[in-house]
Structure formats: C-alpha cells, structure tokens
PDB file of C-alpha atoms in Angstrom:
ATOM      1  CA  UNK E  17     -52.643 -49.914   4.774  1.00  0.00           C
ATOM      2  CA  UNK E  18     -52.421 -48.202   1.165  1.00  0.00           C
ATOM      3  CA  UNK E  19     -54.694 -48.135  -1.184  1.00  0.00           C
ATOM      4  CA  UNK E  20     -54.403 -49.648  -4.624  1.00  0.00           C
ATOM      5  CA  UNK E  21     -55.854 -49.228  -7.852  1.00  0.00           C
ATOM      6  CA  UNK E  22     -58.459 -51.884  -7.487  1.00  0.00           C
ATOM      7  CA  UNK E  23     -60.212 -51.126  -3.970  1.00  0.00           C
ATOM      8  CA  UNK E  24     -62.610 -49.240  -4.730  1.00  0.00           C
ATOM      9  CA  UNK E  25     -61.545 -45.133  -3.103  1.00  0.00           C
ATOM     10  CA  UNK E  26     -62.625 -44.322  -0.177  1.00  0.00           C
ATOM     11  CA  UNK E  27     -63.271 -40.992  -1.670  1.00  0.00           C
ATOM     12  CA  UNK E  28     -65.998 -42.379  -4.257  1.00  0.00           C
ATOM     13  CA  UNK E  29     -69.494 -41.440  -2.784  1.00  0.00           C
ATOM     14  CA  UNK E  30     -71.069 -43.973   0.595  1.00  0.00           C
ATOM     15  CA  UNK E  31     -73.916 -44.743   0.210  1.00  0.00           C
ATOM     16  CA  UNK E  32     -74.502 -43.122   3.334  1.00  0.00           C
ATOM     17  CA  UNK E  33     -75.132 -39.863   1.584  1.00  0.00           C
ATOM     18  CA  UNK E  34     -76.566 -41.676  -1.125  1.00  0.00           C
ATOM     19  CA  UNK E  35     -79.329 -43.269   0.025  1.00  0.00           C
ATOM     20  CA  UNK E  36     -80.390 -40.856   2.560  1.00  0.00           C
ATOM     21  CA  UNK E  37     -81.253 -38.256  -0.206  1.00  0.00           C
ATOM     22  CA  UNK E  38     -84.716 -37.166   0.583  1.00  0.00           C
ATOM     23  CA  UNK E  39     -87.564 -36.769  -2.447  1.00  0.00           C
ATOM     24  CA  UNK E  40     -89.269 -34.689  -1.031  1.00  0.00           C
ATOM     25  CA  UNK E  41     -89.487 -31.998  -3.305  1.00  0.00           C
ATOM     26  CA  UNK E  42     -86.946 -29.245  -2.893  1.00  0.00           C
ATOM     27  CA  UNK E  43     -89.333 -26.071  -2.865  1.00  0.00           C
ATOM     28  CA  UNK E  44     -91.620 -27.500   0.348  1.00  0.00           C
ATOM     29  CA  UNK E  45     -89.611 -28.296   3.206  1.00  0.00           C
ATOM     30  CA  UNK E  46     -89.727 -31.488   4.789  1.00  0.00           C
ATOM     31  CA  UNK E  47     -89.360 -33.993   7.783  1.00  0.00           C
ATOM     32  CA  UNK E  48     -87.189 -32.245   9.993  1.00  0.00           C
ATOM     33  CA  UNK E  49     -86.276 -29.227   8.375  1.00  0.00           C
ATOM     34  CA  UNK E  50     -86.546 -25.630  10.024  1.00  0.00           C
ATOM     35  CA  UNK E  51     -88.054 -22.436   8.061  1.00  0.00           C
ATOM     36  CA  UNK E  52     -86.748 -19.188   9.416  1.00  0.00           C
ATOM     37  CA  UNK E  53     -88.280 -15.774   8.842  1.00  0.00           C
ATOM     38  CA  UNK E  54     -86.847 -13.714   5.391  1.00  0.00           C
ATOM     39  CA  UNK E  55     -89.202 -10.851   6.454  1.00  0.00           C
ATOM     40  CA  UNK E  56     -90.338 -10.742   3.168  1.00  0.00           C
ATOM     41  CA  UNK E  57     -92.937 -12.042   1.052  1.00  0.00           C
ATOM     42  CA  UNK E  58     -91.972 -14.344  -1.934  1.00  0.00           C
ATOM     43  CA  UNK E  59     -88.887 -15.410   0.130  1.00  0.00           C
ATOM     44  CA  UNK E  60     -88.297 -18.568   1.828  1.00  0.00           C
ATOM     45  CA  UNK E  61     -86.009 -20.740   4.307  1.00  0.00           C
ATOM     46  CA  UNK E  62     -84.862 -23.445   5.618  1.00  0.00           C
ATOM     47  CA  UNK E  63     -82.456 -25.637   6.391  1.00  0.00           C
ATOM     48  CA  UNK E  64     -82.661 -28.961   6.957  1.00  0.00           C
ATOM     49  CA  UNK E  65     -81.042 -31.921   9.688  1.00  0.00           C
ATOM     50  CA  UNK E  66     -78.652 -32.360   6.422  1.00  0.00           C
ATOM     51  CA  UNK E  67     -76.603 -29.761   7.377  1.00  0.00           C
ATOM     52  CA  UNK E  68     -78.684 -27.961   4.032  1.00  0.00           C
ATOM     53  CA  UNK E  69     -80.109 -24.894   3.303  1.00  0.00           C
ATOM     54  CA  UNK E  70     -82.469 -24.092   0.568  1.00  0.00           C
ATOM     55  CA  UNK E  71     -83.564 -21.098  -0.523  1.00  0.00           C
ATOM     56  CA  UNK E  72     -86.762 -20.504  -2.454  1.00  0.00           C
ATOM     57  CA  UNK E  73     -87.727 -18.177  -4.599  1.00  0.00           C
ATOM     58  CA  UNK E  74     -91.918 -18.172  -3.998  1.00  0.00           C
ATOM     59  CA  UNK E  75     -94.304 -16.411  -6.049  1.00  0.00           C
ATOM     60  CA  UNK E  76     -96.054 -18.187  -8.467  1.00  0.00           C
ATOM     61  CA  UNK E  77     -98.868 -16.100  -9.196  1.00  0.00           C
ATOM     62  CA  UNK E  78     -95.705 -14.118 -10.590  1.00  0.00           C
ATOM     63  CA  UNK E  79     -93.862 -16.672 -12.024  1.00  0.00           C
ATOM     64  CA  UNK E  80     -91.312 -16.596  -9.410  1.00  0.00           C
ATOM     65  CA  UNK E  81     -90.409 -13.570 -10.448  1.00  0.00           C
ATOM     66  CA  UNK E  82     -88.102 -11.005  -7.546  1.00  0.00           C
ATOM     67  CA  UNK E  83     -89.234  -8.222  -6.509  1.00  0.00           C
ATOM     68  CA  UNK E  84     -87.960  -5.051  -5.012  1.00  0.00           C
ATOM     69  CA  UNK E  85     -88.976  -6.107  -1.374  1.00  0.00           C
ATOM     70  CA  UNK E  86     -87.403  -9.451  -2.307  1.00  0.00           C
ATOM     71  CA  UNK E  87     -84.217  -8.122  -3.829  1.00  0.00           C
ATOM     72  CA  UNK E  88     -83.403  -6.094  -0.395  1.00  0.00           C
ATOM     73  CA  UNK E  89     -84.042  -8.775   2.127  1.00  0.00           C
ATOM     74  CA  UNK E  90     -81.505 -11.476   0.272  1.00  0.00           C
ATOM     75  CA  UNK E  91     -77.832 -10.196   0.892  1.00  0.00           C
ATOM     76  CA  UNK E  92     -79.172 -10.250   5.354  1.00  0.00           C
ATOM     77  CA  UNK E  93     -80.278 -13.672   4.612  1.00  0.00           C
ATOM     78  CA  UNK E  94     -76.889 -14.892   3.380  1.00  0.00           C
ATOM     79  CA  UNK E  95     -75.587 -14.070   5.101  1.00  0.00           C
ATOM     80  CA  UNK E  96     -76.940 -15.037   8.138  1.00  0.00           C
ATOM     81  CA  UNK E  97     -77.143 -18.870   6.188  1.00  0.00           C
ATOM     82  CA  UNK E  98     -73.243 -17.848   5.754  1.00  0.00           C
ATOM     83  CA  UNK E  99     -73.012 -17.154   9.593  1.00  0.00           C
ATOM     84  CA  UNK E 100     -74.494 -20.331  10.797  1.00  0.00           C
ATOM     85  CA  UNK E 101     -72.453 -23.327  11.532  1.00  0.00           C
ATOM     86  CA  UNK E 102     -75.096 -26.200  10.292  1.00  0.00           C
ATOM     87  CA  UNK E 103     -75.030 -24.724   6.907  1.00  0.00           C
ATOM     88  CA  UNK E 104     -72.866 -27.125   4.855  1.00  0.00           C
ATOM     89  CA  UNK E 105     -74.291 -25.747   1.286  1.00  0.00           C
ATOM     90  CA  UNK E 106     -77.312 -24.120  -0.143  1.00  0.00           C
ATOM     91  CA  UNK E 107     -79.912 -24.816  -3.303  1.00  0.00           C
ATOM     92  CA  UNK E 108     -81.299 -22.041  -4.679  1.00  0.00           C
ATOM     93  CA  UNK E 109     -84.966 -22.764  -6.802  1.00  0.00           C
ATOM     94  CA  UNK E 110     -88.603 -21.061  -7.616  1.00  0.00           C
ATOM     95  CA  UNK E 111     -91.951 -23.161  -7.059  1.00  0.00           C
ATOM     96  CA  UNK E 112     -93.845 -24.826  -9.056  1.00  0.00           C
ATOM     97  CA  UNK E 113     -91.625 -25.364 -11.417  1.00  0.00           C
ATOM     98  CA  UNK E 114     -90.810 -22.032 -12.717  1.00  0.00           C
ATOM     99  CA  UNK E 115     -86.845 -20.957 -11.474  1.00  0.00           C
ATOM    100  CA  UNK E 116     -88.127 -17.336 -12.112  1.00  0.00           C
ATOM    101  CA  UNK E 117     -89.199 -14.975 -14.338  1.00  0.00           C
ATOM    102  CA  UNK E 118     -86.904 -12.140 -13.381  1.00  0.00           C
ATOM    103  CA  UNK E 119     -87.477  -9.233 -12.278  1.00  0.00           C
ATOM    104  CA  UNK E 120     -90.876  -7.617 -11.406  1.00  0.00           C
ATOM    105  CA  UNK E 121     -91.781  -6.014 -14.665  1.00  0.00           C
ATOM    106  CA  UNK E 122     -94.143  -4.137 -13.311  1.00  0.00           C
ATOM    107  CA  UNK E 123     -92.032  -2.623 -10.625  1.00  0.00           C
ATOM    108  CA  UNK E 124     -89.754  -1.809 -13.417  1.00  0.00           C
ATOM    109  CA  UNK E 125     -92.547   0.821 -14.862  1.00  0.00           C
ATOM    110  CA  UNK E 126     -92.469   2.775 -12.119  1.00  0.00           C
ATOM    111  CA  UNK E 127     -88.666   2.508 -11.142  1.00  0.00           C
ATOM    112  CA  UNK E 128     -87.898   3.450 -14.212  1.00  0.00           C
ATOM    113  CA  UNK E 129     -89.742   6.994 -13.838  1.00  0.00           C
ATOM    114  CA  UNK E 130     -87.206   8.831 -11.651  1.00  0.00           C
ATOM    115  CA  UNK E 131     -83.403   7.750 -12.642  1.00  0.00           C
ATOM    116  CA  UNK E 132     -82.069   7.987  -9.330  1.00  0.00           C
ATOM    117  CA  UNK E 133     -84.859   4.889  -8.476  1.00  0.00           C
ATOM    118  CA  UNK E 134     -83.672   3.094 -10.935  1.00  0.00           C
ATOM    119  CA  UNK E 135     -79.566   4.134  -9.981  1.00  0.00           C
ATOM    120  CA  UNK E 136     -80.378   2.402  -7.294  1.00  0.00           C
ATOM    121  CA  UNK E 137     -82.981  -0.106  -7.533  1.00  0.00           C
ATOM    122  CA  UNK E 138     -80.039  -1.947  -9.645  1.00  0.00           C
ATOM    123  CA  UNK E 139     -77.447  -0.885  -6.120  1.00  0.00           C
ATOM    124  CA  UNK E 140     -80.341  -3.731  -4.888  1.00  0.00           C
ATOM    125  CA  UNK E 141     -80.047  -6.630  -7.606  1.00  0.00           C
ATOM    126  CA  UNK E 142     -76.204  -6.459  -7.964  1.00  0.00           C
ATOM    127  CA  UNK E 143     -76.179  -6.775  -4.023  1.00  0.00           C
ATOM    128  CA  UNK E 144     -78.133  -9.330  -4.204  1.00  0.00           C
ATOM    129  CA  UNK E 145     -75.870 -10.960  -6.544  1.00  0.00           C
ATOM    130  CA  UNK E 146     -73.017 -10.540  -4.987  1.00  0.00           C
ATOM    131  CA  UNK E 147     -73.947 -11.840  -1.599  1.00  0.00           C
ATOM    132  CA  UNK E 148     -74.392 -15.134  -3.788  1.00  0.00           C
ATOM    133  CA  UNK E 149     -71.377 -15.143  -5.376  1.00  0.00           C
ATOM    134  CA  UNK E 150     -69.344 -14.630  -2.045  1.00  0.00           C
ATOM    135  CA  UNK E 151     -71.518 -16.661  -0.497  1.00  0.00           C
ATOM    136  CA  UNK E 152     -68.657 -18.977   1.682  1.00  0.00           C
ATOM    137  CA  UNK E 153     -70.136 -21.541   1.566  1.00  0.00           C
ATOM    138  CA  UNK E 154     -71.192 -24.056  -1.992  1.00  0.00           C
ATOM    139  CA  UNK E 155     -74.140 -22.455  -4.108  1.00  0.00           C
ATOM    140  CA  UNK E 156     -76.362 -25.003  -6.547  1.00  0.00           C
ATOM    141  CA  UNK E 157     -79.229 -23.501  -8.286  1.00  0.00           C
ATOM    142  CA  UNK E 158     -81.804 -25.767  -9.229  1.00  0.00           C
ATOM    143  CA  UNK E 159     -83.268 -24.972 -12.223  1.00  0.00           C
ATOM    144  CA  UNK E 160     -87.271 -25.941 -13.379  1.00  0.00           C
ATOM    145  CA  UNK E 161     -88.638 -23.885 -16.085  1.00  0.00           C
ATOM    146  CA  UNK E 162     -87.674 -20.107 -17.371  1.00  0.00           C
ATOM    147  CA  UNK E 163     -85.268 -19.165 -15.677  1.00  0.00           C
ATOM    148  CA  UNK E 164     -84.184 -15.367 -17.374  1.00  0.00           C
ATOM    149  CA  UNK E 165     -83.246 -12.085 -15.986  1.00  0.00           C
ATOM    150  CA  UNK E 166     -82.751 -10.985 -13.234  1.00  0.00           C
ATOM    151  CA  UNK E 167     -83.260 -14.723 -12.391  1.00  0.00           C
ATOM    152  CA  UNK E 168     -80.499 -16.508 -14.837  1.00  0.00           C
ATOM    153  CA  UNK E 169     -78.198 -13.349 -12.774  1.00  0.00           C
ATOM    154  CA  UNK E 170     -79.232 -15.198  -9.915  1.00  0.00           C
ATOM    155  CA  UNK E 171     -78.871 -18.451 -10.972  1.00  0.00           C
ATOM    156  CA  UNK E 172     -74.443 -17.396 -12.484  1.00  0.00           C
ATOM    157  CA  UNK E 173     -74.067 -15.799  -8.858  1.00  0.00           C
ATOM    158  CA  UNK E 174     -74.450 -19.198  -7.795  1.00  0.00           C
ATOM    159  CA  UNK E 175     -71.116 -22.381  -8.019  1.00  0.00           C
ATOM    160  CA  UNK E 176     -73.027 -24.956 -10.011  1.00  0.00           C
ATOM    161  CA  UNK E 177     -76.174 -24.856 -11.948  1.00  0.00           C
ATOM    162  CA  UNK E 178     -78.084 -27.954 -12.658  1.00  0.00           C
ATOM    163  CA  UNK E 179     -81.487 -28.160 -14.560  1.00  0.00           C
ATOM    164  CA  UNK E 180     -83.850 -30.351 -15.545  1.00  0.00           C
ATOM    165  CA  UNK E 181     -84.393 -30.892 -19.513  1.00  0.00           C
ATOM    166  CA  UNK E 182     -87.373 -28.452 -20.412  1.00  0.00           C
ATOM    167  CA  UNK E 183     -85.640 -25.352 -18.496  1.00  0.00           C
ATOM    168  CA  UNK E 184     -85.520 -22.365 -20.374  1.00  0.00           C
ATOM    169  CA  UNK E 185     -82.380 -20.278 -19.152  1.00  0.00           C
ATOM    170  CA  UNK E 186     -81.632 -16.877 -21.258  1.00  0.00           C
ATOM    171  CA  UNK E 187     -80.535 -13.003 -20.371  1.00  0.00           C
ATOM    172  CA  UNK E 188     -83.297 -10.035 -21.452  1.00  0.00           C
ATOM    173  CA  UNK E 189     -82.534  -6.651 -20.944  1.00  0.00           C
ATOM    174  CA  UNK E 190     -82.092  -5.968 -25.048  1.00  0.00           C
ATOM    175  CA  UNK E 191     -85.676  -6.698 -24.636  1.00  0.00           C
ATOM    176  CA  UNK E 192     -86.517  -4.158 -22.630  1.00  0.00           C
ATOM    177  CA  UNK E 193     -83.667  -1.450 -23.542  1.00  0.00           C
ATOM    178  CA  UNK E 194     -81.862  -2.128 -20.110  1.00  0.00           C
ATOM    179  CA  UNK E 195     -78.620  -1.678 -19.197  1.00  0.00           C
ATOM    180  CA  UNK E 196     -77.425  -4.889 -17.575  1.00  0.00           C
ATOM    181  CA  UNK E 197     -74.915  -4.087 -14.834  1.00  0.00           C
ATOM    182  CA  UNK E 198     -70.771  -4.531 -15.763  1.00  0.00           C
ATOM    183  CA  UNK E 199     -71.463  -6.658 -12.912  1.00  0.00           C
ATOM    184  CA  UNK E 200     -73.790  -9.723 -13.979  1.00  0.00           C
ATOM    185  CA  UNK E 201     -72.376  -9.564 -17.034  1.00  0.00           C
ATOM    186  CA  UNK E 202     -68.340  -9.392 -16.483  1.00  0.00           C
ATOM    187  CA  UNK E 203     -69.835 -12.522 -14.345  1.00  0.00           C
ATOM    188  CA  UNK E 204     -71.774 -14.019 -17.221  1.00  0.00           C
ATOM    189  CA  UNK E 205     -68.414 -13.713 -19.335  1.00  0.00           C
ATOM    190  CA  UNK E 206     -66.599 -15.490 -17.123  1.00  0.00           C
ATOM    191  CA  UNK E 207     -68.646 -18.663 -17.460  1.00  0.00           C
ATOM    192  CA  UNK E 208     -69.717 -18.423 -20.973  1.00  0.00           C
ATOM    193  CA  UNK E 209     -67.404 -17.212 -22.447  1.00  0.00           C
ATOM    194  CA  UNK E 210     -67.136 -13.071 -24.223  1.00  0.00           C
ATOM    195  CA  UNK E 211     -68.884 -14.634 -27.741  1.00  0.00           C
ATOM    196  CA  UNK E 212     -71.307 -16.871 -26.257  1.00  0.00           C
ATOM    197  CA  UNK E 213     -72.015 -13.740 -23.234  1.00  0.00           C
ATOM    198  CA  UNK E 214     -73.045 -11.446 -26.891  1.00  0.00           C
ATOM    199  CA  UNK E 215     -75.163 -14.485 -27.926  1.00  0.00           C
ATOM    200  CA  UNK E 216     -77.434 -14.003 -24.899  1.00  0.00           C
ATOM    201  CA  UNK E 217     -77.370 -10.615 -23.650  1.00  0.00           C
ATOM    202  CA  UNK E 218     -77.237  -8.820 -27.422  1.00  0.00           C
ATOM    203  CA  UNK E 219     -80.167 -11.034 -28.963  1.00  0.00           C
ATOM    204  CA  UNK E 220     -82.421 -11.865 -25.584  1.00  0.00           C
ATOM    205  CA  UNK E 221     -82.839 -15.459 -26.496  1.00  0.00           C
ATOM    206  CA  UNK E 222     -84.009 -18.567 -24.296  1.00  0.00           C
ATOM    207  CA  UNK E 223     -81.823 -21.419 -24.748  1.00  0.00           C
ATOM    208  CA  UNK E 224     -83.093 -24.807 -23.923  1.00  0.00           C
ATOM    209  CA  UNK E 225     -81.199 -26.414 -21.329  1.00  0.00           C
ATOM    210  CA  UNK E 226     -78.621 -29.276 -23.529  1.00  0.00           C
ATOM    211  CA  UNK E 227     -78.007 -26.070 -25.639  1.00  0.00           C
ATOM    212  CA  UNK E 228     -77.058 -23.753 -22.510  1.00  0.00           C
ATOM    213  CA  UNK E 229     -74.485 -26.758 -21.111  1.00  0.00           C
ATOM    214  CA  UNK E 230     -73.361 -26.906 -24.175  1.00  0.00           C
ATOM    215  CA  UNK E 231     -72.499 -23.146 -23.175  1.00  0.00           C
ATOM    216  CA  UNK E 232     -70.887 -24.139 -20.095  1.00  0.00           C
ATOM    217  CA  UNK E 233     -74.068 -22.330 -18.251  1.00  0.00           C
ATOM    218  CA  UNK E 234     -75.412 -26.228 -16.890  1.00  0.00           C
ATOM    219  CA  UNK E 235     -73.252 -28.309 -15.914  1.00  0.00           C
ATOM    220  CA  UNK E 236     -75.794 -31.044 -14.765  1.00  0.00           C
ATOM    221  CA  UNK E 237     -79.212 -30.908 -17.376  1.00  0.00           C
ATOM    222  CA  UNK E 238     -81.472 -33.768 -16.100  1.00  0.00           C
ATOM    223  CA  UNK E 239     -84.880 -35.514 -16.554  1.00  0.00           C
ATOM    224  CA  UNK E 240     -87.450 -32.815 -14.482  1.00  0.00           C
ATOM    225  CA  UNK E 241     -88.633 -36.487 -12.278  1.00  0.00           C
ATOM    226  CA  UNK E 242     -85.365 -36.585 -11.698  1.00  0.00           C
ATOM    227  CA  UNK E 243     -83.740 -32.577 -11.356  1.00  0.00           C
ATOM    228  CA  UNK E 244     -84.599 -32.233  -6.525  1.00  0.00           C
ATOM    229  CA  UNK E 245     -83.085 -36.228  -5.929  1.00  0.00           C
ATOM    230  CA  UNK E 246     -80.207 -35.666  -7.638  1.00  0.00           C
ATOM    231  CA  UNK E 247     -79.174 -32.087  -6.218  1.00  0.00           C
ATOM    232  CA  UNK E 248     -79.634 -33.178  -2.244  1.00  0.00           C
ATOM    233  CA  UNK E 249     -77.682 -35.992  -2.791  1.00  0.00           C
ATOM    234  CA  UNK E 250     -75.070 -33.451  -4.554  1.00  0.00           C
ATOM    235  CA  UNK E 251     -75.353 -30.744  -1.583  1.00  0.00           C
ATOM    236  CA  UNK E 252     -74.926 -33.672   0.154  1.00  0.00           C
ATOM    237  CA  UNK E 253     -71.951 -35.210  -0.999  1.00  0.00           C
ATOM    238  CA  UNK E 254     -70.131 -31.829  -0.424  1.00  0.00           C
ATOM    239  CA  UNK E 255     -71.223 -31.514   3.594  1.00  0.00           C
ATOM    240  CA  UNK E 256     -68.768 -34.804   3.231  1.00  0.00           C
ATOM    241  CA  UNK E 257     -65.909 -32.962   1.692  1.00  0.00           C
ATOM    242  CA  UNK E 258     -63.479 -30.267   2.977  1.00  0.00           C
ATOM    243  CA  UNK E 259     -64.749 -27.307   4.261  1.00  0.00           C
ATOM    244  CA  UNK E 260     -61.015 -25.904   4.165  1.00  0.00           C
ATOM    245  CA  UNK E 261     -60.148 -27.095   0.592  1.00  0.00           C
ATOM    246  CA  UNK E 262     -63.948 -25.504  -1.080  1.00  0.00           C
ATOM    247  CA  UNK E 263     -63.651 -21.890   0.770  1.00  0.00           C
ATOM    248  CA  UNK E 264     -59.930 -22.358  -0.352  1.00  0.00           C
ATOM    249  CA  UNK E 265     -60.820 -23.328  -4.410  1.00  0.00           C
ATOM    250  CA  UNK E 266     -64.001 -20.180  -3.864  1.00  0.00           C
ATOM    251  CA  UNK E 267     -61.159 -17.671  -2.891  1.00  0.00           C
ATOM    252  CA  UNK E 268     -59.463 -18.791  -5.859  1.00  0.00           C
ATOM    253  CA  UNK E 269     -61.268 -18.644  -8.737  1.00  0.00           C
ATOM    254  CA  UNK E 270     -63.326 -15.156  -6.631  1.00  0.00           C
ATOM    255  CA  UNK E 271     -60.241 -13.719  -7.427  1.00  0.00           C
ATOM    256  CA  UNK E 272     -58.551 -11.869 -10.453  1.00  0.00           C
ATOM    257  CA  UNK E 273     -55.635 -14.019 -11.633  1.00  0.00           C
ATOM    258  CA  UNK E 274     -53.223 -12.455 -10.505  1.00  0.00           C
ATOM    259  CA  UNK E 275     -54.308 -12.764  -7.538  1.00  0.00           C
ATOM    260  CA  UNK E 276     -55.043 -15.365  -6.634  1.00  0.00           C
ATOM    261  CA  UNK E 277     -52.373 -16.849  -5.293  1.00  0.00           C
ATOM    262  CA  UNK E 278     -52.198 -13.690  -2.088  1.00  0.00           C
ATOM    263  CA  UNK E 279     -56.710 -14.220  -1.522  1.00  0.00           C
ATOM    264  CA  UNK E 280     -54.871 -17.940  -1.348  1.00  0.00           C
ATOM    265  CA  UNK E 281     -52.189 -17.806   0.818  1.00  0.00           C
ATOM    266  CA  UNK E 282     -54.615 -17.464   4.139  1.00  0.00           C
ATOM    267  CA  UNK E 283     -56.176 -20.400   3.173  1.00  0.00           C
ATOM    268  CA  UNK E 284     -53.342 -22.603   3.066  1.00  0.00           C
ATOM    269  CA  UNK E 285     -50.865 -20.729   6.066  1.00  0.00           C
ATOM    270  CA  UNK E 286     -54.593 -22.323   8.085  1.00  0.00           C
ATOM    271  CA  UNK E 287     -54.035 -25.779   6.636  1.00  0.00           C
ATOM    272  CA  UNK E 288     -51.017 -25.883   7.790  1.00  0.00           C
ATOM    273  CA  UNK E 289     -52.686 -26.346  11.649  1.00  0.00           C
ATOM    274  CA  UNK E 290     -55.615 -27.219  11.046  1.00  0.00           C
ATOM    275  CA  UNK E 291     -57.502 -30.716  11.457  1.00  0.00           C
ATOM    276  CA  UNK E 292     -59.080 -30.918   8.468  1.00  0.00           C
ATOM    277  CA  UNK E 293     -55.589 -32.173   6.843  1.00  0.00           C
ATOM    278  CA  UNK E 294     -54.991 -34.237   9.982  1.00  0.00           C
ATOM    279  CA  UNK E 295     -58.394 -36.209   9.883  1.00  0.00           C
ATOM    280  CA  UNK E 296     -58.644 -36.500   5.349  1.00  0.00           C
ATOM    281  CA  UNK E 297     -54.986 -39.083   5.702  1.00  0.00           C
ATOM    282  CA  UNK E 298     -56.640 -40.874   8.513  1.00  0.00           C
ATOM    283  CA  UNK E 299     -59.735 -41.376   7.094  1.00  0.00           C
ATOM    284  CA  UNK E 300     -58.340 -42.304   3.519  1.00  0.00           C
ATOM    285  CA  UNK E 301     -55.664 -44.698   5.634  1.00  0.00           C
ATOM    286  CA  UNK E 302     -59.260 -46.619   7.682  1.00  0.00           C
ATOM    287  CA  UNK E 303     -60.426 -46.265   4.772  1.00  0.00           C
ATOM    288  CA  UNK E 304     -64.396 -45.134   5.599  1.00  0.00           C
ATOM    289  CA  UNK E 305     -65.367 -41.895   5.127  1.00  0.00           C
ATOM    290  CA  UNK E 306     -63.697 -38.072   7.166  1.00  0.00           C
ATOM    291  CA  UNK E 307     -65.427 -36.250   9.485  1.00  0.00           C
ATOM    292  CA  UNK E 308     -65.025 -33.139   8.626  1.00  0.00           C
TER     293      UNK E 308
END
C-alpha cells in the first residue's frame, strides 16, 4: 500500500499520543509517576509510565536558585536517568512558576572569597551543563517566569526550550563581574549567533519570551496555562520516534562540523542491521504508529 498525497500522513501525531497528555502541572509528580531519590535538597526527579522523566529545580523560596550541592548532584542523576530503558525523553523545569533565578548568590560571596573555591565552583556548574547537553535522550526545558544566569545556562544545554509568554530570560554575569566560562559562552553563541550572544552577555538584560524566540533562544512560546500540557504532549511524541534517529542527530549536531561525519558513522553502521528502519517502513506501509 502506497501513501497518497491526500491521505493523512502516517507520520502525523496519532490521537492516542496527544489525548493522553496529562493535565497535572509539571512541577509535581502525577499518578503513576515514580519519584527517584536525588540525595540533595532542591532537586527532585520522577519517571512517568509514558517514558518521560522530569527533573525539577525545587527551591521556590529562593526562586529555584541552584546551589553547589545541586550542581554537584546533576551529573550523577542524569547518568542514572540516561541508563534507564524506561526513559525516552526528559523535561527540565522549575517549581511554582519560576524556572530558576540562577546560581545561589548567597553562596557566591563565600565561593569568591577563595580563588580555588571559585575555580571548583565553575567546574561544577560546567560539568552539570555538559552532562545535560550529553544526555542520550531528547531534553526539553519548560520555562515559566524567570530563567536567569545559571538557570539559563541549563536551559541552553537542553536540546529544546518551550516557554510561557510571560517568561523572561537573561544571562547576567556582567552585573556581578563574573567571567562566564568558555563552555556556556560558546554554546550560547552556537544557539543564537555571536552578535546576539554578545547582546545577552554584555548587557545582562532580561529579554521577554517573544524576543527570546526571535533570537532563537526559544523554540515555542505559549500562554502560561497551556505550556505544561504542550511540553508533556511534545515529550510524549518524542518517545514514539526512533531513538536511533534522535541519537544520531544529537551526535552529529554536538560534533564540530569537520567531525560530524565521524560522529555519525557508528550510528549509520548500526542502523543497517538495527530493527528501527524495518519497523518504521513496515509501520508506514501498514498505516500505523511504529513501535520503536
């Protein structure tokens, strides 16, 4: 059976994928979610039966500012989630209407009292950022309210970013005299371009979501009441797409242009014998959702 141009595409979002998206806010576990211990205050995580994991920045009394302990815990938590077969997508969000105000400024005064402590602190937050960027499944930052400094660093490390219309985003080390590390500086420039990276880094300005979308900093902007459901729906959609295709795309896009072919080669070689292509083609011809 061949697909005709006027037929519904077999690759469209199937109703059961969309209609089952839950309405529980993303900053609390829903029915059937399994919460995992993180070993640190201010950081929560759970895995849903829909194969979507959620990592929550949970310090609403401090606008979800990220502590040193939270930075330190993130790589291990992400490694644990990345090794689970029941995780096919990851959402990163903040509690109670704020994504994150960034690094905990109360800690920075002590950190910058000692140059060695400052070096160690920046190594911690860069390690957390890189662990998020290297996560083997698609990652989506879901942004309500303020997404500032280190919070924006984490959001930029995600594959995609959806935000509420009233969100504001900014990278503010110029307001503190802090030298932003090379890794997040270059990641930001790769996302929005050098000129807009300079605008954000030089000014420390908080830009509204609509402008951040024009910059390329956001992928979708939605009314606040619709954001969580849309993010969950999209994450669930990704769990129905080929992990092989997604993993290969992530590997190629994470590499330098001259290394992209080499990064993609093992994925291409494995795809010749892996079941994904056979299942995808069979599902297309049978007009059903593939089961990857």
